[in-house]
XYZ file of N, CA and C in Angstrom:
810
model
N 49.488 18.806 7.824
C 49.749 17.109 8.054
C 48.264 16.557 7.593
N 48.277 15.212 6.865
C 47.180 14.793 6.272
C 46.146 14.162 7.341
N 44.986 13.719 7.048
C 44.324 12.723 7.937
C 44.513 11.492 8.081
N 44.349 10.920 8.940
C 44.994 9.286 9.097
C 43.567 8.594 8.373
N 43.821 7.231 7.873
C 42.767 6.467 7.163
C 41.833 6.430 8.318
N 42.306 6.020 9.618
C 41.129 5.978 10.808
C 40.183 6.990 11.089
N 40.819 8.502 10.786
C 40.071 9.635 10.938
C 38.899 9.692 9.873
N 39.465 9.588 8.686
C 38.530 9.708 7.537
C 37.590 8.544 7.144
N 37.796 7.354 7.844
C 37.010 6.536 7.940
C 35.809 6.215 8.751
N 36.444 7.107 10.103
C 35.274 7.119 11.075
C 34.192 8.322 10.650
N 34.719 9.217 10.244
C 33.774 10.410 9.481
C 33.044 9.803 8.676
N 33.410 8.947 7.618
C 32.559 8.318 6.554
C 31.710 7.584 7.152
N 31.902 6.385 8.034
C 31.096 5.715 8.670
C 30.154 6.269 9.389
N 30.381 7.399 10.117
C 29.285 8.389 11.109
C 28.307 8.896 9.963
N 28.900 9.298 8.872
C 27.898 9.726 7.966
C 27.092 8.526 7.286
N 27.600 7.540 6.829
C 26.906 6.796 6.166
C 25.829 6.084 7.223
N 26.267 5.801 8.653
C 25.154 5.749 9.659
C 24.185 6.477 9.693
N 24.284 7.791 9.849
C 23.140 8.819 9.906
C 22.110 8.896 8.613
N 22.945 8.958 7.573
C 22.322 8.729 6.155
C 21.177 7.669 6.031
N 22.170 6.369 6.165
C 21.181 5.267 6.325
C 19.840 5.359 7.066
N 20.047 5.797 8.271
C 18.855 5.854 9.195
C 17.572 6.704 8.587
N 18.166 7.891 8.381
C 17.579 8.824 7.815
C 16.609 8.500 6.549
N 17.468 8.070 5.527
C 16.971 7.688 4.170
C 16.066 6.378 4.415
N 16.488 5.432 5.030
C 15.566 4.189 5.402
C 14.588 4.642 6.194
N 14.456 5.340 7.019
C 13.116 5.704 7.705
C 12.300 6.284 6.623
N 12.721 7.355 6.025
C 11.597 7.676 5.038
C 11.124 7.006 3.779
N 11.912 6.044 3.524
C 11.513 5.011 2.744
C 10.703 4.023 3.087
N 10.863 3.257 4.415
C 9.724 2.409 5.068
C 8.509 3.102 5.228
N 8.574 4.431 5.547
C 7.307 4.846 6.132
C 6.697 6.127 5.357
N 7.539 5.973 4.139
C 7.053 7.187 3.034
C 6.817 8.381 3.482
N 7.961 9.005 4.298
C 8.134 10.371 4.776
C 8.664 11.113 4.049
N 8.334 12.926 4.013
C 7.109 13.063 4.524
C 5.732 12.989 4.358
N 5.519 12.190 3.134
C 4.672 12.142 2.635
C 4.590 10.918 1.392
N 3.629 9.984 1.019
C 3.719 9.280 -0.296
C 3.686 9.948 -1.485
N 3.297 11.298 -1.255
C 3.390 11.992 -2.474
C 4.827 12.255 -2.952
N 5.807 12.285 -2.344
C 7.099 12.466 -2.762
C 7.954 11.160 -3.299
N 7.114 10.009 -3.326
C 7.504 8.701 -3.932
C 6.769 8.468 -5.092
N 7.638 7.554 -5.878
C 7.223 6.850 -7.218
C 6.125 6.164 -6.983
N 5.164 6.248 -7.666
C 3.889 5.079 -7.508
C 4.145 4.032 -7.851
N 5.147 3.521 -8.890
C 5.541 2.228 -8.983
C 6.321 1.779 -8.134
N 7.364 2.350 -7.505
C 8.094 2.082 -6.220
C 7.131 1.737 -5.182
N 6.195 2.525 -4.823
C 5.385 1.859 -3.767
C 4.627 0.769 -4.153
N 4.102 0.463 -5.109
C 3.784 -0.719 -5.552
C 4.397 -2.136 -5.580
N 5.877 -1.869 -5.575
C 6.539 -2.965 -5.869
C 7.515 -2.921 -4.739
N 7.941 -1.877 -4.103
C 9.113 -1.812 -2.956
C 10.325 -1.642 -3.615
N 10.203 -1.796 -5.078
C 11.797 -1.888 -5.781
C 11.334 -0.868 -7.234
N 12.416 -0.299 -7.734
C 11.995 0.249 -9.266
C 12.413 -1.059 -10.017
N 11.245 -1.648 -10.762
C 10.920 -2.510 -11.503
C 10.708 -2.408 -12.773
N 11.703 -2.750 -13.830
C 11.499 -2.559 -15.120
C 11.075 -3.911 -15.738
N 10.381 -4.145 -16.831
C 9.969 -5.370 -17.462
C 9.177 -6.339 -16.435
N 8.157 -5.655 -15.542
C 7.686 -6.213 -14.490
C 6.605 -7.295 -15.196
N 6.374 -7.491 -16.301
C 5.172 -8.534 -16.960
C 5.925 -9.738 -17.141
N 7.418 -9.640 -17.127
C 8.146 -10.812 -17.622
C 8.961 -11.552 -16.453
N 9.215 -12.624 -16.547
C 10.008 -13.683 -15.335
C 11.596 -13.403 -15.590
N 12.114 -13.565 -16.555
C 13.368 -13.683 -16.664
C 14.098 -12.114 -17.271
N 13.227 -11.232 -17.658
C 14.182 -9.926 -17.800
C 13.457 -8.924 -16.764
N 12.799 -9.387 -15.953
C 12.324 -7.902 -14.869
C 13.697 -7.633 -14.081
N 13.656 -6.589 -13.474
C 14.957 -6.067 -12.918
C 15.203 -6.984 -11.606
N 14.632 -7.673 -11.221
C 14.931 -8.888 -10.128
C 15.992 -10.010 -10.749
N 15.437 -10.173 -11.906
C 16.147 -11.307 -12.539
C 17.476 -10.640 -13.252
N 17.380 -9.521 -13.738
C 18.424 -8.775 -14.309
C 19.639 -8.510 -13.237
N 19.139 -8.196 -11.990
C 19.860 -8.091 -10.467
C 20.430 -9.341 -10.401
N 19.888 -10.365 -10.470
C 20.659 -11.723 -10.246
C 21.733 -11.903 -11.263
N 21.566 -11.526 -12.535
C 22.488 -12.140 -13.632
C 23.653 -11.069 -13.209
N 23.420 -9.671 -12.778
C 24.695 -8.894 -12.757
C 25.313 -9.203 -11.295
N 24.723 -9.462 -10.270
C 25.355 -10.297 -9.198
C 26.203 -11.330 -9.491
N 25.493 -12.195 -10.105
C 26.415 -13.287 -10.455
C 28.012 -13.231 -11.051
N 27.738 -12.213 -11.821
C 29.002 -11.865 -12.796
C 30.042 -10.916 -11.815
N 29.476 -10.159 -10.973
C 30.015 -9.260 -10.254
C 30.813 -10.075 -9.009
N 29.779 -11.360 -8.614
C 30.560 -11.940 -7.623
C 31.635 -13.087 -8.332
N 31.715 -13.355 -9.411
C 32.804 -13.861 -9.948
C 33.907 -13.165 -10.434
N 33.798 -11.591 -10.636
C 34.832 -10.678 -10.678
C 35.577 -10.523 -9.203
N 34.696 -10.209 -8.272
C 34.946 -10.311 -6.916
C 36.120 -11.460 -6.536
N 35.461 -12.546 -6.857
C 36.195 -13.787 -6.466
C 37.644 -14.008 -6.955
N 37.569 -13.476 -8.535
C 38.947 -13.379 -9.313
C 39.829 -12.515 -8.363
N 39.362 -11.221 -7.953
C 40.424 -10.387 -7.527
C 40.793 -10.962 -6.231
N 39.843 -11.588 -5.552
C 40.335 -12.113 -4.095
C 41.212 -13.384 -4.542
N 41.186 -14.044 -5.541
C 42.313 -15.206 -5.630
C 43.597 -14.217 -6.057
N 43.630 -13.290 -6.746
C 45.168 -12.545 -6.829
C 45.437 -11.472 -6.127
N 44.716 -11.384 -5.062
C 44.909 -10.440 -3.943
C 46.282 -10.527 -3.321
N 46.992 -9.371 -3.457
C 48.428 -9.275 -2.701
C 48.344 -9.920 -1.119
N 49.214 -10.877 -1.192
C 49.647 -11.678 0.407
C 49.830 -10.469 1.237
N 50.386 -9.311 1.099
C 50.709 -8.321 1.947
C 49.296 -7.294 2.244
N 48.337 -7.804 1.835
C 46.845 -7.038 1.856
C 46.640 -7.045 3.562
N 46.425 -5.612 3.968
C 45.948 -5.960 5.612
C 44.793 -6.803 5.803
N 44.846 -7.284 6.844
C 43.428 -8.377 7.342
C 41.873 -7.703 6.993
N 41.863 -6.592 7.352
C 40.423 -6.159 7.033
C 40.312 -6.001 5.460
N 41.064 -5.576 4.742
C 41.079 -5.557 3.353
C 40.766 -7.325 2.628
N 41.373 -8.083 3.286
C 41.157 -9.183 2.843
C 39.786 -9.627 3.261
N 39.519 -9.821 4.525
C 38.245 -9.946 5.074
C 37.164 -9.287 4.279
N 37.207 -8.135 3.984
C 36.049 -7.641 3.171
C 35.692 -7.913 1.964
N 36.681 -8.204 1.003
C 36.952 -8.727 -0.237
C 36.434 -10.174 -0.384
N 36.626 -11.036 0.647
C 36.011 -12.315 0.695
C 34.961 -12.425 1.087
N 34.484 -11.545 2.167
C 33.227 -11.574 2.456
C 32.125 -11.093 1.426
N 32.638 -10.048 0.710
C 31.674 -9.448 -0.417
C 31.512 -10.599 -1.321
N 32.163 -11.761 -1.483
C 31.873 -12.715 -2.937
C 30.632 -13.181 -2.225
N 30.331 -13.823 -1.228
C 29.171 -14.457 -0.646
C 27.844 -13.485 -0.416
N 28.282 -12.083 -0.098
C 27.226 -10.883 -0.059
C 26.920 -10.822 -1.535
N 27.680 -10.387 -2.453
C 26.952 -10.222 -3.725
C 25.975 -11.123 -4.145
N 26.626 -12.542 -4.286
C 26.133 -13.660 -4.582
C 24.735 -13.797 -3.770
N 24.769 -13.610 -2.786
C 23.757 -14.038 -1.894
C 22.485 -13.070 -2.075
N 22.720 -11.705 -2.238
C 22.081 -10.690 -2.575
C 21.420 -11.192 -3.875
N 22.011 -11.496 -4.930
C 21.538 -11.983 -6.210
C 20.451 -12.857 -5.984
N 20.990 -13.869 -5.403
C 19.991 -15.165 -5.081
C 18.400 -14.434 -4.541
N 18.500 -13.757 -3.603
C 17.403 -13.094 -3.273
C 16.576 -12.728 -4.367
N 17.107 -11.859 -5.097
C 16.373 -11.280 -6.393
C 15.728 -12.364 -7.345
N 16.846 -13.401 -7.367
C 16.167 -14.361 -8.279
C 15.097 -15.137 -7.491
N 14.604 -15.068 -6.106
C 13.622 -15.675 -5.776
C 12.491 -14.600 -6.143
N 12.798 -13.378 -5.859
C 11.719 -12.383 -6.094
C 11.309 -12.014 -7.469
N 11.915 -12.585 -8.381
C 11.553 -12.497 -9.843
C 10.758 -13.247 -10.250
N 10.614 -14.254 -9.257
C 9.591 -15.465 -9.627
C 8.383 -15.397 -8.768
N 8.550 -14.414 -7.403
C 7.659 -14.417 -6.109
C 7.650 -12.819 -5.930
N 7.328 -11.991 -6.673
C 7.465 -10.617 -6.310
C 6.761 -10.130 -5.054
N 5.889 -10.904 -4.501
C 5.195 -9.943 -3.578
C 6.114 -10.481 -2.220
N 7.335 -11.318 -2.167
C 8.080 -11.507 -1.374
C 7.712 -12.466 -0.122
N 8.423 -12.454 0.946
C 7.779 -13.449 2.282
C 7.562 -12.448 3.408
N 6.554 -12.935 3.927
C 6.314 -12.049 5.160
C 7.110 -12.532 6.300
N 8.086 -11.878 6.972
C 9.331 -12.096 7.678
C 8.789 -11.579 9.199
N 7.527 -11.032 9.731
C 7.097 -10.734 10.761
C 6.513 -12.071 11.531
N 6.681 -11.857 12.787
C 6.072 -13.000 13.683
C 4.521 -12.768 13.638
N 3.991 -13.688 13.307
C 2.453 -14.039 13.178
C 1.687 -14.686 14.162
N 1.160 -14.380 15.378
C 0.886 -15.258 16.142
C -0.220 -16.312 15.752
N -0.930 -15.829 14.349
C -2.192 -16.585 13.942
C -1.536 -17.941 12.959
N -0.266 -18.205 12.952
C 0.587 -19.080 12.301
C 2.000 -19.101 12.778
N 1.879 -19.626 14.029
C 3.172 -19.757 14.721
C 4.431 -20.646 14.112
N 3.686 -21.907 13.604
C 4.965 -22.817 12.944
C 5.576 -22.237 11.816
N 4.800 -21.343 10.927
C 5.596 -20.894 9.865
C 6.397 -19.663 10.074
N 5.930 -18.881 11.273
C 6.398 -17.667 11.838
C 7.807 -18.133 12.219
N 7.901 -19.246 12.951
C 9.089 -19.528 13.733
C 10.107 -20.077 12.468
N 9.684 -20.801 11.545
C 10.136 -21.393 10.477
C 11.156 -20.288 9.760
N 10.115 -19.110 9.313
C 10.621 -17.991 8.660
C 11.759 -17.200 9.433
N 11.543 -17.179 10.961
C 12.449 -16.692 11.859
C 13.945 -17.163 11.741
N 13.816 -18.338 11.745
C 14.846 -19.282 12.196
C 15.633 -18.833 10.607
N 15.116 -19.202 9.555
C 15.946 -19.196 8.219
C 16.456 -17.714 8.303
N 15.668 -16.815 8.622
C 16.070 -15.043 8.468
C 17.258 -15.134 9.414
N 17.129 -15.888 10.686
C 18.710 -15.589 11.390
C 19.552 -16.016 10.837
N 19.663 -17.339 10.223
C 20.785 -17.931 9.837
C 21.005 -17.032 8.293
N 20.473 -16.383 7.448
C 20.522 -15.685 6.477
C 21.268 -14.537 6.890
N 20.589 -13.923 7.947
C 21.348 -12.559 8.231
C 22.625 -12.903 8.836
N 22.922 -13.920 9.442
C 24.104 -14.226 10.116
C 25.098 -14.737 9.002
N 24.663 -15.084 7.938
C 25.792 -15.718 6.895
C 26.027 -14.119 5.897
N 25.192 -13.511 5.909
C 25.341 -12.221 5.437
C 26.287 -11.245 6.293
N 26.151 -11.088 7.189
C 26.852 -10.327 8.592
C 28.150 -10.987 8.494
N 28.558 -11.980 8.186
C 29.774 -12.770 8.147
C 30.462 -11.929 7.337
N 29.960 -11.729 6.022
C 30.760 -11.022 5.156
C 30.667 -9.316 5.338
N 29.905 -8.746 5.996
C 29.547 -7.308 6.015
C 30.256 -7.012 7.356
N 30.313 -7.686 8.489
C 30.952 -7.401 9.538
C 32.227 -7.861 9.833
N 33.647 -7.560 8.861
C 34.539 -8.309 8.972
C 35.403 -8.373 10.563
N 36.150 -9.407 10.417
C 36.723 -9.569 11.716
C 35.970 -9.640 12.940
N 34.467 -10.180 12.764
C 33.804 -9.942 13.995
C 33.729 -11.281 14.707
N 33.443 -11.207 16.016
C 33.379 -12.665 16.816
C 32.011 -13.137 16.296
N 31.961 -14.594 16.439
C 30.807 -15.107 16.374
C 29.688 -14.786 16.995
N 29.763 -14.531 18.300
C 28.863 -13.991 19.195
C 28.138 -12.909 18.560
N 28.871 -11.843 18.586
C 28.509 -10.403 17.891
C 27.710 -11.042 16.552
N 28.139 -11.687 15.878
C 27.575 -12.049 14.420
C 26.054 -12.430 14.798
N 26.036 -13.356 15.683
C 25.005 -14.307 16.180
C 23.827 -12.963 16.782
N 24.185 -12.396 17.698
C 23.545 -11.567 18.619
C 23.001 -10.423 17.366
N 23.744 -9.877 16.319
C 23.459 -8.883 15.298
C 22.162 -9.714 14.387
N 22.419 -10.613 14.127
C 21.459 -11.545 13.468
C 19.999 -11.556 14.220
N 20.135 -11.664 15.254
C 19.020 -11.951 15.944
C 17.985 -10.645 16.003
N 18.898 -9.667 16.358
C 18.367 -8.179 16.736
C 17.796 -7.593 15.159
N 18.658 -7.935 14.106
C 17.838 -7.599 12.704
C 17.080 -8.460 12.290
N 16.734 -9.611 12.824
C 15.633 -10.286 12.490
C 14.336 -9.908 13.222
N 14.402 -9.701 14.422
C 13.340 -8.909 15.695
C 12.840 -7.751 14.883
N 13.865 -7.155 13.986
C 13.576 -5.615 13.722
C 12.122 -5.570 12.574
N 11.759 -6.992 11.943
C 10.693 -7.050 10.930
C 9.588 -6.928 11.705
N 9.614 -7.394 12.983
C 8.379 -7.691 13.632
C 8.263 -6.429 14.299
N 9.427 -5.836 14.911
C 9.151 -4.527 15.801
C 8.592 -3.367 14.972
N 9.425 -3.350 13.671
C 9.116 -2.198 12.870
C 7.905 -2.259 11.898
N 7.401 -3.760 11.949
C 6.141 -3.895 11.133
C 6.635 -3.692 9.460
N 7.607 -4.624 9.151
C 8.048 -4.166 8.132
C 6.786 -5.169 6.745
N 6.516 -4.340 5.886
C 5.657 -5.212 4.798
C 6.301 -5.993 4.187
N 6.140 -7.085 3.254
C 6.936 -7.970 2.502
C 7.700 -7.477 1.362
N 6.875 -6.384 1.094
C 7.360 -5.865 -0.373
C 8.602 -4.678 0.220
N 8.727 -4.534 1.324
C 10.068 -3.472 1.682
C 10.940 -4.417 2.662
N 10.964 -5.780 2.493
C 11.883 -6.490 2.925
C 13.299 -6.179 2.799
N 13.536 -6.030 1.436
C 14.978 -5.780 0.984
C 15.333 -4.177 1.588
N 14.333 -3.277 1.471
C 14.780 -1.991 1.928
C 15.392 -2.120 3.520
N 14.571 -2.655 4.285
C 14.961 -2.688 5.566
C 16.051 -3.780 5.869
N 16.129 -4.703 5.049
C 17.591 -5.413 5.023
C 18.764 -4.869 4.584
N 18.915 -3.938 3.440
C 19.879 -3.246 3.314
C 20.175 -2.077 4.440
N 19.091 -1.614 5.032
C 19.407 -0.794 6.281
C 20.012 -1.326 7.674
N 19.657 -2.633 7.469
C 20.241 -3.470 8.666
C 21.626 -4.001 8.472
N 22.080 -4.062 7.198
C 23.263 -4.581 6.951
C 24.158 -3.167 6.973
N 23.705 -1.831 6.244
C 24.721 -0.943 6.487
C 24.846 -0.400 7.908
N 23.784 -0.564 8.649
C 23.669 -0.015 10.088
C 24.430 -0.822 11.002
N 24.181 -2.322 10.864
C 25.115 -2.983 11.430
C 26.561 -2.896 11.260
N 26.942 -2.708 9.851
C 28.335 -2.845 9.399
C 29.064 -1.550 10.073
N 28.220 -0.545 9.637
C 28.869 0.861 10.286
C 29.199 0.662 11.630
N 28.210 0.473 12.758
C 28.658 0.322 14.113
C 29.843 -0.605 14.615
N 29.588 -1.648 13.785
C 30.891 -2.717 13.888
C 32.105 -2.241 13.408
N 32.180 -1.791 12.228
C 33.766 -1.001 11.841
C 33.974 -0.052 12.868
N 33.267 0.876 13.251
C 33.847 1.693 14.241
C 34.578 1.519 15.534
N 33.996 0.087 15.721
C 34.777 -0.564 16.984
C 36.100 -1.124 16.736
N 36.405 -1.439 15.504
C 37.848 -2.073 15.243
C 39.020 -1.458 15.875
N 40.162 -2.284 15.726
C 41.181 -1.857 16.421
C 41.857 -0.508 15.620
N 42.816 0.250 16.206
C 43.352 1.180 15.418
C 44.227 0.377 14.402
N 44.813 -0.667 14.799
C 45.594 -1.331 13.539
C 44.800 -1.351 12.552
N 43.594 -2.102 12.716
C 42.617 -2.250 11.412
C 42.141 -1.010 10.805
N 42.097 -0.182 11.437
C 41.658 1.019 10.876
C 42.604 1.855 10.133
N 43.758 1.498 10.170
C 44.753 2.303 9.307
C 45.007 1.666 8.023
N 44.045 0.701 7.507
C 44.051 0.114 6.398
C 43.336 1.081 5.518
N 43.856 1.322 4.123
C 43.137 2.224 3.288
C 41.849 1.768 2.904
N 41.531 0.424 3.146
C 40.135 -0.007 2.870
C 39.206 0.663 3.831
N 39.468 0.790 5.226
C 38.661 1.238 6.260
C 38.397 2.786 5.872
N 39.509 3.482 5.260
C 39.179 4.999 4.838
C 38.064 5.054 3.549
N 38.615 4.225 2.674
C 37.574 4.109 1.538
C 36.152 3.648 1.685
N 35.921 2.706 2.318
C 34.735 1.906 2.477
C 33.453 2.751 2.458
N 33.296 3.640 3.246
C 31.864 4.146 3.570
C 31.580 5.308 2.384
N 32.711 5.927 1.901
C 32.374 6.691 0.673
C 31.771 6.157 -0.444
N 32.260 4.785 -0.541
C 31.843 4.077 -1.622
C 30.506 3.628 -1.725
N 29.844 3.802 -0.484
C 28.505 3.375 -0.217
C 27.400 4.552 -0.572
N 27.986 5.662 -0.872
C 27.237 7.089 -0.787
C 26.336 6.755 -2.093
N 27.308 6.410 -2.994
C 26.491 6.029 -4.370
C 25.360 5.261 -4.343
N 25.324 4.056 -3.484
C 24.367 3.126 -3.360
C 23.203 3.864 -2.818
N 23.306 4.664 -1.548
C 22.243 5.422 -1.094
C 21.384 6.395 -1.922
N 22.346 7.033 -2.895
C 21.844 7.564 -3.831
C 20.937 7.114 -4.752
N 21.356 5.894 -5.312
C 20.756 5.121 -6.437
C 19.369 4.601 -5.488
N 19.288 4.304 -4.507
C 18.028 3.973 -3.540
C 17.120 5.095 -3.505
N 17.708 6.462 -3.317
C 16.734 7.466 -3.285
C 16.181 7.887 -4.726
N 17.161 7.404 -5.765
C 16.377 7.916 -6.989
C 15.311 6.713 -7.515
N 15.687 5.519 -7.010
C 14.772 4.561 -7.250
C 13.189 4.531 -6.466
N 13.468 5.258 -5.494
C 12.015 5.323 -4.839
C 11.291 6.514 -5.410
N 12.061 7.531 -5.792
C 11.303 9.054 -6.092
C 11.426 9.308 -7.612
N 12.288 8.684 -8.373
C 12.192 8.775 -9.783
C 12.443 7.493 -10.699
N 11.419 6.587 -10.167
C 11.724 5.173 -10.978
C 11.161 5.440 -12.613
N 10.067 5.752 -12.717
C 9.134 5.679 -13.857
C 9.864 6.419 -14.677
N 10.317 7.564 -14.162
C 10.727 8.845 -15.036
C 12.278 8.995 -15.527
N 13.126 7.859 -14.624
C 14.366 8.154 -14.856
C 14.989 6.563 -14.734
N 14.870 6.123 -13.718
C 15.803 4.690 -13.617
C 15.303 3.335 -14.424
N 13.778 3.461 -14.481
C 13.094 2.191 -15.022
C 13.706 2.100 -16.502
N 13.695 3.103 -17.492
C 14.267 2.568 -18.726
C 15.675 2.121 -18.635
N 16.382 2.253 -17.507
C 17.661 1.939 -17.402
C 18.132 0.728 -16.809
N 17.035 -0.233 -16.405
C 16.862 -1.261 -15.974
C 16.290 -1.581 -14.416
N 15.916 -0.204 -13.824
C 15.342 -0.335 -12.253
C 16.582 -0.529 -11.598
N 16.292 -1.641 -10.651
C 16.830 -1.877 -9.579
C 18.403 -2.487 -9.720
N 18.594 -2.972 -11.066
C 19.824 -3.589 -11.267
C 20.872 -2.350 -11.050
N 20.542 -1.239 -11.317
C 21.680 -0.266 -11.186
C 22.052 -0.124 -9.557
N 21.390 -0.397 -8.775
C 21.457 -0.484 -7.220
C 22.501 -1.491 -6.813
N 22.211 -2.908 -7.334
C 23.191 -3.773 -7.356
C 24.456 -3.483 -7.887
N 24.246 -2.882 -8.997
C 25.645 -2.635 -9.701
C 26.346 -1.523 -8.803
N 26.116 -0.857 -8.047
C 26.245 0.135 -7.450
C 27.089 -0.401 -6.091
N 26.562 -1.408 -5.642
C 27.041 -2.168 -4.615
C 28.314 -2.966 -5.388
N 28.229 -3.681 -6.487
C 29.196 -4.556 -6.703
C 30.584 -3.747 -7.267
N 30.049 -2.929 -8.148
C 31.340 -2.292 -8.595
C 31.978 -1.448 -7.671
N 31.191 -0.924 -6.589
C 31.736 -0.126 -5.400
C 32.979 -0.864 -4.587
N 32.469 -2.189 -4.546
C 33.287 -3.476 -4.006
C 34.614 -3.286 -4.972
N 34.632 -3.342 -6.050
C 35.671 -3.904 -7.078
C 36.904 -2.382 -6.810
N 36.012 -1.109 -6.962
C 36.812 0.090 -6.856
C 37.276 0.048 -5.690
N 37.134 -0.163 -4.628
C 37.563 -0.161 -2.968
C 38.771 -0.989 -3.174
N 38.678 -2.331 -3.626
C 39.810 -3.231 -3.745
C 40.880 -2.647 -4.692
N 40.705 -2.091 -5.779
C 41.546 -1.573 -6.580
C 42.236 -0.341 -6.063
N 41.424 0.693 -5.664
C 42.023 1.705 -5.018
C 42.969 1.292 -3.715
N 42.505 0.196 -3.067
C 43.179 -0.053 -1.711
C 44.855 -0.782 -2.166
N 44.667 -1.308 -3.306
C 45.825 -1.888 -3.487
C 46.724 -0.994 -3.996
N 46.321 0.073 -4.679
C 47.565 1.241 -5.303
C 47.634 1.981 -3.818
N 47.082 2.277 -2.929
C 47.192 3.133 -1.841
C 48.072 2.227 -0.884
N 47.789 1.010 -0.674
C 48.578 0.113 0.127
C 49.829 0.099 -0.591
N 50.134 -0.169 -1.766
C 51.395 -0.367 -2.401
C 52.083 0.895 -2.442
N 51.624 2.198 -2.442
C 52.358 3.643 -2.161
C 52.585 3.883 -1.033
N 51.992 3.335 -0.149
C 52.379 3.739 1.403
C 53.475 2.679 1.664
N 53.303 1.440 1.448
C 54.753 0.537 1.570
C 56.036 1.089 0.818
N 55.874 1.812 -0.390
C 57.009 2.162 -1.111
C 57.232 3.382 -0.222
N 56.729 4.366 0.432
C 56.893 5.188 1.031
C 57.813 4.875 2.378
N 57.212 3.975 2.912
C 57.838 3.414 4.299
C 59.241 2.694 3.876
N 59.429 2.062 2.892
C 60.790 1.612 2.534
C 61.871 2.667 2.110
N 61.170 3.793 1.447
C 62.008 4.825 1.186
C 62.483 5.360 2.213
N 61.770 5.660 3.135
C 62.091 6.065 4.647
C 63.172 5.352 5.430
N 63.050 4.170 5.096
C 64.082 3.174 5.729
C 65.470 3.279 5.323
N 65.611 3.624 4.176
C 66.687 3.504 3.519
C 67.915 4.860 3.868
């Protein structure tokens, strides 16, 4: 007897959660030692190629890639079968804004490479309060896409906790995206583990966590093998590509599996 989508998804989400926490902790605090990390990544917080240009550096390239990928995902959503499970529909629609919004963040960093300090600073309360409010709203919008079928109260609470993490964990501006991606994956995994058994029966639930593992792998390579491997290939744009293509892959494979399951059910009923 095969494993159910719920069991496969549960195992994958626990794995994703554990790996995200371990890898993110190592990257944020350069553990076990800075010598294990690429010097260029330590300097920028990303693997940046063409760092001396504005429109062709890795951040700008990531923006271009994310716009194209968001359009592709939007096209997929427009012709998604009406029979798609609610979870599958929610995750695909949420990914449109998620991928595009991720790209906008890179567009900003392409012209402001140092990033914005999102920690609370007592010496500059007005600026700190303003940045905190913007960050809460930004996280709330992102979580609406990455925490499918979530209640508004859960989205708001998660956004507040994630924003507080910048100050609690003392996240330097250049590492904002590293922390942000960790917050997204952790909140996503914890939320999806609480979904109903009916939602967990969707093929998307079983596939999602495993399609995120290549993203984590690219993140590890980015921080440890930037100059020698990823930089000539475009640097961080490969990370964004892994997210976007993973979303497309999940959707296409989910359609196939759901169609196959529907056909099997019809055959049994005959």
